Short mmCIF file of N, CA, C and O in Angstrom, two decimals:
data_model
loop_
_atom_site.label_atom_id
_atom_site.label_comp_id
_atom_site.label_asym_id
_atom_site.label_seq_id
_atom_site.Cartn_x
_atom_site.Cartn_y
_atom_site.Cartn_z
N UNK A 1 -67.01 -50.55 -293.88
CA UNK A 1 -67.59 -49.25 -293.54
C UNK A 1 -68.91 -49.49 -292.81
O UNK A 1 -69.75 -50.33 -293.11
N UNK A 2 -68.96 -48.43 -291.59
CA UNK A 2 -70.44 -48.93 -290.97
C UNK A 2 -70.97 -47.44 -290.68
O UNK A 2 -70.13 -46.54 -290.61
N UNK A 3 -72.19 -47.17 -290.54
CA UNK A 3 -72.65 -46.04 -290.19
C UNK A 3 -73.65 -46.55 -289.29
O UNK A 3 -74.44 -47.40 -289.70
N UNK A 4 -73.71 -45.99 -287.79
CA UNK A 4 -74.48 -46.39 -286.98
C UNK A 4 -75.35 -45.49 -286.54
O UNK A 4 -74.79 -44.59 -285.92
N UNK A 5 -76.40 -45.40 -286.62
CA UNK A 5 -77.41 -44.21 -286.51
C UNK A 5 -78.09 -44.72 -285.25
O UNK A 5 -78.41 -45.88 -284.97
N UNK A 6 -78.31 -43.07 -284.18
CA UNK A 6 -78.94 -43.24 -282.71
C UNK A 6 -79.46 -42.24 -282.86
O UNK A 6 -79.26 -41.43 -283.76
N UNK A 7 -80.54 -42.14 -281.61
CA UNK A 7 -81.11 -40.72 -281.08
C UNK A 7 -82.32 -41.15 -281.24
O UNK A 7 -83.02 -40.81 -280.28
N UNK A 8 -82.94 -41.80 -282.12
CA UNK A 8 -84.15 -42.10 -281.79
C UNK A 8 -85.51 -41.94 -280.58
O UNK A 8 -85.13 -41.83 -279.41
N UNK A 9 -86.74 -41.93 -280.78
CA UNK A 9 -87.49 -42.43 -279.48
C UNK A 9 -88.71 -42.04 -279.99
O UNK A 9 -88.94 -41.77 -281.17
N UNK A 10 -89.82 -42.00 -278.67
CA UNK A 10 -90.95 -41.35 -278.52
C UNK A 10 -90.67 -39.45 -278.43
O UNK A 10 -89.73 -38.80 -277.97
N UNK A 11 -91.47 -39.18 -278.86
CA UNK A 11 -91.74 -37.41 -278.26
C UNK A 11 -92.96 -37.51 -278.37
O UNK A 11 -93.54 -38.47 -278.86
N UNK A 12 -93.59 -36.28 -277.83
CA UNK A 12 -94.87 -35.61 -278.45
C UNK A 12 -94.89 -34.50 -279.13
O UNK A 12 -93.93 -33.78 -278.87
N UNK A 13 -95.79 -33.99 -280.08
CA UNK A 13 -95.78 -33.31 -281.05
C UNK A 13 -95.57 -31.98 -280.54
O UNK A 13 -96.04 -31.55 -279.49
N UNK A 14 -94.75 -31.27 -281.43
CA UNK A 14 -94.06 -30.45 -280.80
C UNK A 14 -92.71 -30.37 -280.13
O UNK A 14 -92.01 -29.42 -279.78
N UNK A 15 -92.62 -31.37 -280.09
CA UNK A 15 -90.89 -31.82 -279.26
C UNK A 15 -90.15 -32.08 -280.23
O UNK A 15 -90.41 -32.37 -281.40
N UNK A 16 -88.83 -31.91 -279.48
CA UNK A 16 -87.32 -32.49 -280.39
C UNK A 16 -86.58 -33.34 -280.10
O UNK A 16 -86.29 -33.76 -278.99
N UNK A 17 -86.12 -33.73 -281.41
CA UNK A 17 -84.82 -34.94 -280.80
C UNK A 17 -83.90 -34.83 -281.95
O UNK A 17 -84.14 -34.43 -283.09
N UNK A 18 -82.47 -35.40 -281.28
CA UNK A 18 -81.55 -35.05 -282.03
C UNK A 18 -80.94 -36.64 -282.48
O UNK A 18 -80.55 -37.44 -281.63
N UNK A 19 -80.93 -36.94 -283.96
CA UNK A 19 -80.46 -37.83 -284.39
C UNK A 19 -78.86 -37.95 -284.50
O UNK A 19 -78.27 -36.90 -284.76
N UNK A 20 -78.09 -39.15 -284.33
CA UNK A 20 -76.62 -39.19 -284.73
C UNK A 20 -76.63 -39.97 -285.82
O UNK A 20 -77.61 -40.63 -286.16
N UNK A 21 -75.29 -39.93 -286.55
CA UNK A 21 -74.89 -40.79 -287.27
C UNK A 21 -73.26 -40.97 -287.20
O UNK A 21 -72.46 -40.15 -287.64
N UNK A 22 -72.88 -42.41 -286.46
CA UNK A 22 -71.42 -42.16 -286.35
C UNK A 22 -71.16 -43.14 -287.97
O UNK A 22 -71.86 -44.02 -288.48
N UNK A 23 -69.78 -42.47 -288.43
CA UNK A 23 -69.31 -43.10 -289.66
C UNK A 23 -68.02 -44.21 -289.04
O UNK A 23 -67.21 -43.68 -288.29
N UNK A 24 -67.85 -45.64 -289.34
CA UNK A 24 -66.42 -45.82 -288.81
C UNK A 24 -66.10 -46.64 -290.15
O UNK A 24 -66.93 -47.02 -290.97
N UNK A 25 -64.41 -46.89 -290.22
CA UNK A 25 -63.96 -47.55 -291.17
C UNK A 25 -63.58 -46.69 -292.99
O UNK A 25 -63.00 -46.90 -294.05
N UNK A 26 -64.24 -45.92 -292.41
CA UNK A 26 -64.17 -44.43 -293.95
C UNK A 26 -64.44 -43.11 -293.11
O UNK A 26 -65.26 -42.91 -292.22
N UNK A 27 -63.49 -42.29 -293.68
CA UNK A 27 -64.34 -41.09 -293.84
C UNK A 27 -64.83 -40.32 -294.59
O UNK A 27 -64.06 -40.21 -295.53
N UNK A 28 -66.09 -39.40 -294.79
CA UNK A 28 -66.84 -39.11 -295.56
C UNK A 28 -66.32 -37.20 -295.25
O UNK A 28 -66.89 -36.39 -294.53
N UNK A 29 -65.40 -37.06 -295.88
CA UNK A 29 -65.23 -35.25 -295.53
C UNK A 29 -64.98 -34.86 -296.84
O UNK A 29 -64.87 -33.66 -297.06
N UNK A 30 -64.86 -35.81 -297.94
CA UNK A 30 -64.97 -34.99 -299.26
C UNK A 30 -66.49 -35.55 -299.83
O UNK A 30 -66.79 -35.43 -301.02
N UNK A 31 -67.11 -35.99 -299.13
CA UNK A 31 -68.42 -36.85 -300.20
C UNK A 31 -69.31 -35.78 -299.61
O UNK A 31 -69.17 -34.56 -299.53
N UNK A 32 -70.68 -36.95 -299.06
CA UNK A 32 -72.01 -36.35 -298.81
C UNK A 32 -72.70 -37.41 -297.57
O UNK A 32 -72.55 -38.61 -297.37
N UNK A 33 -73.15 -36.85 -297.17
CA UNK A 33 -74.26 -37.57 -295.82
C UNK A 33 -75.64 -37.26 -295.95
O UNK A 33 -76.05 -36.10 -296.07
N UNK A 34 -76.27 -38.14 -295.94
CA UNK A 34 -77.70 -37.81 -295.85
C UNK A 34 -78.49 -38.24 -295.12
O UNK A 34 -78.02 -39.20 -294.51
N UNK A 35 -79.87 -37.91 -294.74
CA UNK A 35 -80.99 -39.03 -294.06
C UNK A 35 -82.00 -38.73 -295.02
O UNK A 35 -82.26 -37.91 -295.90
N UNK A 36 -82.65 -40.21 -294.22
CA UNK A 36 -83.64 -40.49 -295.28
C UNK A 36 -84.97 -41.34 -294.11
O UNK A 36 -84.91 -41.77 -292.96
N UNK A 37 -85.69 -41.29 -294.78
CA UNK A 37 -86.92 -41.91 -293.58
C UNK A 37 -88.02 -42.66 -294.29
O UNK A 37 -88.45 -42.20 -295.34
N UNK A 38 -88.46 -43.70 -293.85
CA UNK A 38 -89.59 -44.45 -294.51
C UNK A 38 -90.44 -44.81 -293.39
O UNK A 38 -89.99 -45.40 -292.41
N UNK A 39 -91.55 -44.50 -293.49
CA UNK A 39 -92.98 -44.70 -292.68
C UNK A 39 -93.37 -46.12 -292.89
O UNK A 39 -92.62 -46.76 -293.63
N UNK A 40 -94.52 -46.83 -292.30
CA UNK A 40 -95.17 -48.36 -292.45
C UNK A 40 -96.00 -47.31 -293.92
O UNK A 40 -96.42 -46.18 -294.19
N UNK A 41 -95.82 -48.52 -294.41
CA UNK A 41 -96.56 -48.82 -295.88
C UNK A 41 -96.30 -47.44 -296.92
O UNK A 41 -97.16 -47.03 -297.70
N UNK A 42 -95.15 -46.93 -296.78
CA UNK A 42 -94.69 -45.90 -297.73
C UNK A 42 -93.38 -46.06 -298.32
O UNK A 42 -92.69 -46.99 -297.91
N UNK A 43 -92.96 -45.35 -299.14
CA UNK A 43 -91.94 -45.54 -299.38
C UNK A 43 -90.86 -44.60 -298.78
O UNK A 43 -91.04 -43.61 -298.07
N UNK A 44 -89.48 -45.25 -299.32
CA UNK A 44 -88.38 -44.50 -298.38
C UNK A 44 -88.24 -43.25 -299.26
O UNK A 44 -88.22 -43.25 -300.49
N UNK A 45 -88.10 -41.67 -298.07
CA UNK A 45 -88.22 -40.73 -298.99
C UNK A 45 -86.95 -39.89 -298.19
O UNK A 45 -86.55 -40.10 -297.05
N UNK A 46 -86.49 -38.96 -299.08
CA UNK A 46 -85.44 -37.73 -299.06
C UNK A 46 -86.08 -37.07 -297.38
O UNK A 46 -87.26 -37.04 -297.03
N UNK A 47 -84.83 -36.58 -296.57
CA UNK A 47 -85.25 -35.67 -295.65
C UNK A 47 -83.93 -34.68 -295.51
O UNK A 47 -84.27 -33.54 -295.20
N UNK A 48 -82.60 -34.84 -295.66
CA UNK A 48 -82.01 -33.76 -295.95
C UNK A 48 -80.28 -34.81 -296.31
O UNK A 48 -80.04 -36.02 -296.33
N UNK A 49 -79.55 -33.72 -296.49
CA UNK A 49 -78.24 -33.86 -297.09
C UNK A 49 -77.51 -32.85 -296.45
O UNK A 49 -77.91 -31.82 -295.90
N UNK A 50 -75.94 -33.50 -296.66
CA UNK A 50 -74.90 -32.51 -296.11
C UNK A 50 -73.82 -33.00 -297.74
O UNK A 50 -73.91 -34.05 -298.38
N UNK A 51 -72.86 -31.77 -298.02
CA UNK A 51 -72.25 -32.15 -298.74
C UNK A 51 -71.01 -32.07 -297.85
O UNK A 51 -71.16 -31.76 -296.67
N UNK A 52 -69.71 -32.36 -298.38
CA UNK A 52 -68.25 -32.20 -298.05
C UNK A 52 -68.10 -31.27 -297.41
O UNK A 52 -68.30 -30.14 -297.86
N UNK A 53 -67.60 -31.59 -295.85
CA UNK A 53 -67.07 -29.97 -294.93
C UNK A 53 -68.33 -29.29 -294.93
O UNK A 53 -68.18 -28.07 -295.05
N UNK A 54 -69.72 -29.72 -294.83
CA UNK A 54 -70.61 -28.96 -294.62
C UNK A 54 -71.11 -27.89 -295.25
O UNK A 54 -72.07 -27.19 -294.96
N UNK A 55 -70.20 -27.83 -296.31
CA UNK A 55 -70.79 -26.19 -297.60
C UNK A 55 -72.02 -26.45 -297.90
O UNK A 55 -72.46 -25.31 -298.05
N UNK A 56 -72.56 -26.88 -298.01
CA UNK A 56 -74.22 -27.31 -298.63
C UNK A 56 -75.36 -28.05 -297.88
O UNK A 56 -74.97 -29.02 -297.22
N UNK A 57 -76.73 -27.79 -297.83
CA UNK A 57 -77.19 -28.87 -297.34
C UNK A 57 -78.65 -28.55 -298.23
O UNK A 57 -78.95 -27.44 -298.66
N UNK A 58 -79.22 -29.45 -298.35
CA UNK A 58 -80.55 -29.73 -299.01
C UNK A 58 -81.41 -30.01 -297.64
O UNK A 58 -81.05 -30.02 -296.47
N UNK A 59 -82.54 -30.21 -298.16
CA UNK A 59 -83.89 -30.60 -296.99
C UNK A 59 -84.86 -30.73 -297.96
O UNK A 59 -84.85 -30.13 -299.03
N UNK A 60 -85.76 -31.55 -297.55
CA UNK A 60 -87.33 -32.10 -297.95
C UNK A 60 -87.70 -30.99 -297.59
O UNK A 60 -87.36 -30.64 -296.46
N UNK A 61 -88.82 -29.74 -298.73
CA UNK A 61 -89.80 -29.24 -298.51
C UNK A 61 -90.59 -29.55 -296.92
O UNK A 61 -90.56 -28.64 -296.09
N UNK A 62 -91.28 -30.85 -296.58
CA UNK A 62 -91.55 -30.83 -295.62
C UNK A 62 -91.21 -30.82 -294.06
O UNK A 62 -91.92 -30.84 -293.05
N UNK A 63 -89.43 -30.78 -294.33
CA UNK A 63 -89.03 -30.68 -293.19
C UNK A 63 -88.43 -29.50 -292.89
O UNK A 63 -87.94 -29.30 -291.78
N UNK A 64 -88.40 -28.62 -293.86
CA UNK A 64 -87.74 -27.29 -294.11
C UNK A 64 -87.90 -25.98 -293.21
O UNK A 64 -88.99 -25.43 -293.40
N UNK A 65 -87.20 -25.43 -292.41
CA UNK A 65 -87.45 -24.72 -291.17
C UNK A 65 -87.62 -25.51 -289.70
O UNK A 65 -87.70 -24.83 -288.68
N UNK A 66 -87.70 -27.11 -289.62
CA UNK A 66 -87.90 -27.47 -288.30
C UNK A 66 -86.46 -28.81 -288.25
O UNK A 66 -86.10 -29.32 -287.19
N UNK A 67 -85.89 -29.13 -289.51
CA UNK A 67 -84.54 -29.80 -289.18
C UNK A 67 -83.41 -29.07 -289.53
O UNK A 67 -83.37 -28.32 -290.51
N UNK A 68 -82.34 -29.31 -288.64
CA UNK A 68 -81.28 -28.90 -289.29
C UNK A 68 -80.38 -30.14 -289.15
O UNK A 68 -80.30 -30.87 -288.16
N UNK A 69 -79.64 -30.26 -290.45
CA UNK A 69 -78.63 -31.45 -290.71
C UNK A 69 -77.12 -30.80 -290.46
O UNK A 69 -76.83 -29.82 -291.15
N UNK A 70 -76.40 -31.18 -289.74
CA UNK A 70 -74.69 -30.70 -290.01
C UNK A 70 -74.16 -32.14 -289.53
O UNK A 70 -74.74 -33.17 -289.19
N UNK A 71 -72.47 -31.70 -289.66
CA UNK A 71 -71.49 -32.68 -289.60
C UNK A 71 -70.42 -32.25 -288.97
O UNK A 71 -69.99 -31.13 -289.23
N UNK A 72 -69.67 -33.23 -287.83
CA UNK A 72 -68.46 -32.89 -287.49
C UNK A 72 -67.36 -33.88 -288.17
O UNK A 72 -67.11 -35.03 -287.83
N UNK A 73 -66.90 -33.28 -289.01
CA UNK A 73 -65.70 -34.09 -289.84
C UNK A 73 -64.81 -34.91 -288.90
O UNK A 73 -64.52 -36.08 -289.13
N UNK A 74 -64.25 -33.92 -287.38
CA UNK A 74 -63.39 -34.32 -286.67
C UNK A 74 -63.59 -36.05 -286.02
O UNK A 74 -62.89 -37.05 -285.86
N UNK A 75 -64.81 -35.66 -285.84
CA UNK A 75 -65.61 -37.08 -285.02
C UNK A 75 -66.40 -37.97 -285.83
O UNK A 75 -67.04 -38.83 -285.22
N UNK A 76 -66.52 -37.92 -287.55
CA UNK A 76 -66.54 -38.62 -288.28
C UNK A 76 -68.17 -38.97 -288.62
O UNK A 76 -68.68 -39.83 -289.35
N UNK A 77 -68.83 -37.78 -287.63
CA UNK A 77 -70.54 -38.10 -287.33
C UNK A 77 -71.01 -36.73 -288.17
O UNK A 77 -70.40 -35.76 -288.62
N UNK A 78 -72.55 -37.20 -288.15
CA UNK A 78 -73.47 -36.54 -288.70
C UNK A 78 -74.59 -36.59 -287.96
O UNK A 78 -74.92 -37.67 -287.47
N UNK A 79 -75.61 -35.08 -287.68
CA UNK A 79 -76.81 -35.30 -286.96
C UNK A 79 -77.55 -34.84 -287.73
O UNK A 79 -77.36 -34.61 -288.93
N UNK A 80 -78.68 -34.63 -286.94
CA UNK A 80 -79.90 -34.49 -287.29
C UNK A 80 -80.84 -34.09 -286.54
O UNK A 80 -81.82 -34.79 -286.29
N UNK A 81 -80.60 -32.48 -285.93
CA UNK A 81 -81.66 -31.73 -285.12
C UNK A 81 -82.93 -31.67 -285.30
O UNK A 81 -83.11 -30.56 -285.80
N UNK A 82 -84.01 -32.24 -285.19
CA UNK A 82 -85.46 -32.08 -285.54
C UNK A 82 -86.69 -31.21 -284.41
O UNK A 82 -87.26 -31.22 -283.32
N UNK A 83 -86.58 -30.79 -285.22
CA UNK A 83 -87.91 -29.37 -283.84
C UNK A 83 -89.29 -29.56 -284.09
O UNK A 83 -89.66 -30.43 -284.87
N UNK A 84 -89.86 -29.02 -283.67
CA UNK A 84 -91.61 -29.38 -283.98
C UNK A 84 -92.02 -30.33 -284.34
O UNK A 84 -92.99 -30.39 -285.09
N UNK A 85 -91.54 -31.06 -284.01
CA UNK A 85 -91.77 -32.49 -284.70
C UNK A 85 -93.26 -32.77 -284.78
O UNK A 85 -93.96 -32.39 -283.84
N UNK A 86 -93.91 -33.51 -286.00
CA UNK A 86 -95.38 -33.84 -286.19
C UNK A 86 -95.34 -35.47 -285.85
O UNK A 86 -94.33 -35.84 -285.26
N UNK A 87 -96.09 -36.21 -286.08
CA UNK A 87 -97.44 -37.02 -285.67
C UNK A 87 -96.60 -37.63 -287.53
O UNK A 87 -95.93 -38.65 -287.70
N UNK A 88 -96.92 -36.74 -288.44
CA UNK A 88 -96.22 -37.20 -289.65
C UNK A 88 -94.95 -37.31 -289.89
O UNK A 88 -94.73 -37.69 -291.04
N UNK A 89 -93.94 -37.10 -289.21
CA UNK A 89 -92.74 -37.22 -288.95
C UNK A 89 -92.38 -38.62 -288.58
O UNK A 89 -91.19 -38.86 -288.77
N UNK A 90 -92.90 -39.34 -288.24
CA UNK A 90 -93.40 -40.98 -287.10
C UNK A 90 -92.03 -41.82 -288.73
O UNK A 90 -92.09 -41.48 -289.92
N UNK A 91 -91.36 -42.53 -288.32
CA UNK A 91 -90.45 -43.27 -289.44
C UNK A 91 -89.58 -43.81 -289.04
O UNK A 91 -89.03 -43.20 -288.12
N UNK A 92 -89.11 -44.80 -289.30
CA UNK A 92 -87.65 -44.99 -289.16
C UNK A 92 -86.29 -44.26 -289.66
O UNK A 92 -85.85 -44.90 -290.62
N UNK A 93 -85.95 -43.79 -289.52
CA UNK A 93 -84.16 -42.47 -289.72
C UNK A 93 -83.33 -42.97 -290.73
O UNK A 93 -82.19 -42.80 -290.28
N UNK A 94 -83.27 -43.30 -291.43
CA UNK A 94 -81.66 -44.08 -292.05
C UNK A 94 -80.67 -43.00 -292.20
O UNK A 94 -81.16 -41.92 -292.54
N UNK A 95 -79.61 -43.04 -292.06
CA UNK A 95 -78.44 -42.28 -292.27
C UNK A 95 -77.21 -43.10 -293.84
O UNK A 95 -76.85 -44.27 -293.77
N UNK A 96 -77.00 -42.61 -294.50
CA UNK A 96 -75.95 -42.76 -295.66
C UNK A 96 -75.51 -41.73 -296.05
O UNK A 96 -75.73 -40.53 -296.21
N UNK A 97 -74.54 -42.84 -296.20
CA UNK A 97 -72.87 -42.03 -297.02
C UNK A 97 -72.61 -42.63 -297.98
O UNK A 97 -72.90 -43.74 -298.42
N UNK A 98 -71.65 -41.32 -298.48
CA UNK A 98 -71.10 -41.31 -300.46
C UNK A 98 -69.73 -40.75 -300.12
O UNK A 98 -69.45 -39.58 -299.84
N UNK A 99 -68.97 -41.74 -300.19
CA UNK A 99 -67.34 -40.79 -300.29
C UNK A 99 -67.12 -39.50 -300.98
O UNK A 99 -66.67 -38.44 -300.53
N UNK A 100 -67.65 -39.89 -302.50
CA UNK A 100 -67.19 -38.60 -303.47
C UNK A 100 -68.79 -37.70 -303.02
O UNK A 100 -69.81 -37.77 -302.32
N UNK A 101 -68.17 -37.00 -303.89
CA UNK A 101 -69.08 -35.69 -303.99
C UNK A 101 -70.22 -36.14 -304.72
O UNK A 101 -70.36 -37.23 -305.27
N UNK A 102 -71.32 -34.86 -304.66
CA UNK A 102 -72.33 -34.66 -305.87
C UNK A 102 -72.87 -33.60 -305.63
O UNK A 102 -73.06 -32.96 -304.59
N UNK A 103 -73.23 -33.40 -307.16
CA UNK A 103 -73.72 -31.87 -306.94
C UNK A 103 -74.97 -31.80 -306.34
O UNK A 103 -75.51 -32.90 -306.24
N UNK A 104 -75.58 -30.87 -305.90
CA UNK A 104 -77.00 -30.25 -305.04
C UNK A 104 -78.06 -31.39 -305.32
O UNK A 104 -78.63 -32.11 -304.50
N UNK A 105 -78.18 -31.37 -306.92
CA UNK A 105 -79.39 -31.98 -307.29
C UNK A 105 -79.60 -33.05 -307.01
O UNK A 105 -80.63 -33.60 -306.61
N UNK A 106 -78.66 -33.39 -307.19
CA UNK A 106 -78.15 -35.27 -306.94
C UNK A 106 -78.29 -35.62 -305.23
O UNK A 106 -78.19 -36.77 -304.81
N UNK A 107 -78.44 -34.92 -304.70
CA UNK A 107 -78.19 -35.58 -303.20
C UNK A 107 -79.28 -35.82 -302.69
O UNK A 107 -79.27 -36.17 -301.51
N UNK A 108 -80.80 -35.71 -303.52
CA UNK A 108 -81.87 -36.32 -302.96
C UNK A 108 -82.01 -37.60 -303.53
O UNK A 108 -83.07 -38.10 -303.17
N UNK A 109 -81.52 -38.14 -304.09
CA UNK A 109 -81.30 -39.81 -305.10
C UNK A 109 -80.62 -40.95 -304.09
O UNK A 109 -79.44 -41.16 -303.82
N UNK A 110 -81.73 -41.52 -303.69
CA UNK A 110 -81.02 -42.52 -302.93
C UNK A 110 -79.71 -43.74 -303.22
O UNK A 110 -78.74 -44.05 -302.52
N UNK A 111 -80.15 -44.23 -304.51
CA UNK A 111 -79.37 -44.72 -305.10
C UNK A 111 -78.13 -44.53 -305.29
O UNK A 111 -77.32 -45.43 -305.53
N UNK A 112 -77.81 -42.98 -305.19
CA UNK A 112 -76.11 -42.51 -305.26
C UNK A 112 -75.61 -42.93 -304.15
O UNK A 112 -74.38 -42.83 -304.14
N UNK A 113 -76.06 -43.37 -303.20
CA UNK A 113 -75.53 -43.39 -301.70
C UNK A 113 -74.94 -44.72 -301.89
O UNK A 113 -75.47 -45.52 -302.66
N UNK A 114 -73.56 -45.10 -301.06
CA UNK A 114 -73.14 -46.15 -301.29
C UNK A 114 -73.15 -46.57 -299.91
O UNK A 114 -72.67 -47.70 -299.80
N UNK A 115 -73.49 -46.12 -298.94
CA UNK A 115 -73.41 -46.78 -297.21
C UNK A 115 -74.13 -46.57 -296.69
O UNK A 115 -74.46 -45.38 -296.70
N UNK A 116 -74.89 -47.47 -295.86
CA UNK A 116 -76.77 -47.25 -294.86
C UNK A 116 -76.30 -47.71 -294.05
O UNK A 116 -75.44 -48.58 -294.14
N UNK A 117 -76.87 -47.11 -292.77
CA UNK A 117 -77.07 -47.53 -291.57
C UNK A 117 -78.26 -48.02 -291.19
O UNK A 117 -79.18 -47.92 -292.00
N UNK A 118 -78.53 -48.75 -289.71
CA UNK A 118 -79.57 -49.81 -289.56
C UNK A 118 -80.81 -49.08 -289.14
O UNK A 118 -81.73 -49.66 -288.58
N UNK A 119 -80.82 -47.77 -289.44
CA UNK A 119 -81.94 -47.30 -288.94
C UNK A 119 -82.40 -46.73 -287.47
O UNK A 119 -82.15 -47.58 -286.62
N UNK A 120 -82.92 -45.69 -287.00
CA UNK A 120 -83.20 -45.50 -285.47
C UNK A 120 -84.90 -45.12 -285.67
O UNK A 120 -85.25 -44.40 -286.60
N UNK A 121 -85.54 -45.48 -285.03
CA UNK A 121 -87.32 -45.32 -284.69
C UNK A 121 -87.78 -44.17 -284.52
O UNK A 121 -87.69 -44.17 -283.30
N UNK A 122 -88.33 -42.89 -284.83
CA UNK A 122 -88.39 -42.06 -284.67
C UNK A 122 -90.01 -42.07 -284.40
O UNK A 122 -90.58 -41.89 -285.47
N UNK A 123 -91.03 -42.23 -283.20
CA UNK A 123 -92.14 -42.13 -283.27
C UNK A 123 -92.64 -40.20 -282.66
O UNK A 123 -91.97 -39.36 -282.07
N UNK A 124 -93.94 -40.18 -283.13
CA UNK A 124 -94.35 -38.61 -282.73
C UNK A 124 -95.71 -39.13 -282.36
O UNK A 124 -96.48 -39.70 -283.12
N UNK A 125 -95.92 -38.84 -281.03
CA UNK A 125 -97.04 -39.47 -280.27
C UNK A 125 -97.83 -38.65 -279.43
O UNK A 125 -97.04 -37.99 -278.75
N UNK A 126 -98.87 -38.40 -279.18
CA UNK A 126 -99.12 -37.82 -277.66
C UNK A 126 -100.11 -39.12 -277.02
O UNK A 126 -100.52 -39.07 -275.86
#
């Protein structure tokens, strides 16, 4: 199973970019997808979730109103629309997958995730 996460780059604050995540080797249409992001010298933290077929999605308080997370089951990917982007936004992206399900609460727990991708650079610059 591989999950390859793109979209990455520079913006300036205020700008958008749209993250991918292609899934190959599994598919994830009854589990959960998530991203997740870790800054230099922080730790890796929650930024949103998709559950199965898209019924659900969670988000980090701080990203709440400027990302939106969905999934196309057909094409086996997951993105990651980001708007207004801040200056604090600056991280590397990880994208993971969980075959099975979990409920709401559970999908900010990194640990449930059983598949990571290598990460895409996400800097916020002017």
């Amino acid at each position: 199973v591989q999950l390859q996460a793109s979209g990455g780059g520079l913006v300036q604050p205020g700008g958008s970019l749209r993250l991918s995540c292609a899934a190959s080797g599994h598919t994830f249409t009854h589990g959960v997808m998530g991203w997740f992001r870790q800054a230099p010298g922080k730790e890796r933290e929650f930024v949103a979730a998709i559950r199965r077929r898209g019924t659900s999605t969670v988000y980090a308080d701080s990203v709440k109103g400027r990302f939106t997370i969905s999934r196309d089951n057909a094409k086996n990917t997951m993105y990651l629309q980001m708007s207004n982007l801040k200056p604090e936004d600056t991280a590397i992206y990880y994208c993971a997958g969980r075959p099975a399900d979990l409920v709401l609460s559970a999908l900010r727990t990194d640990h449930l995730y059983d598949y990571w991708g290598q990460g895409t650079q996400v800097t916020v610059s002017s």
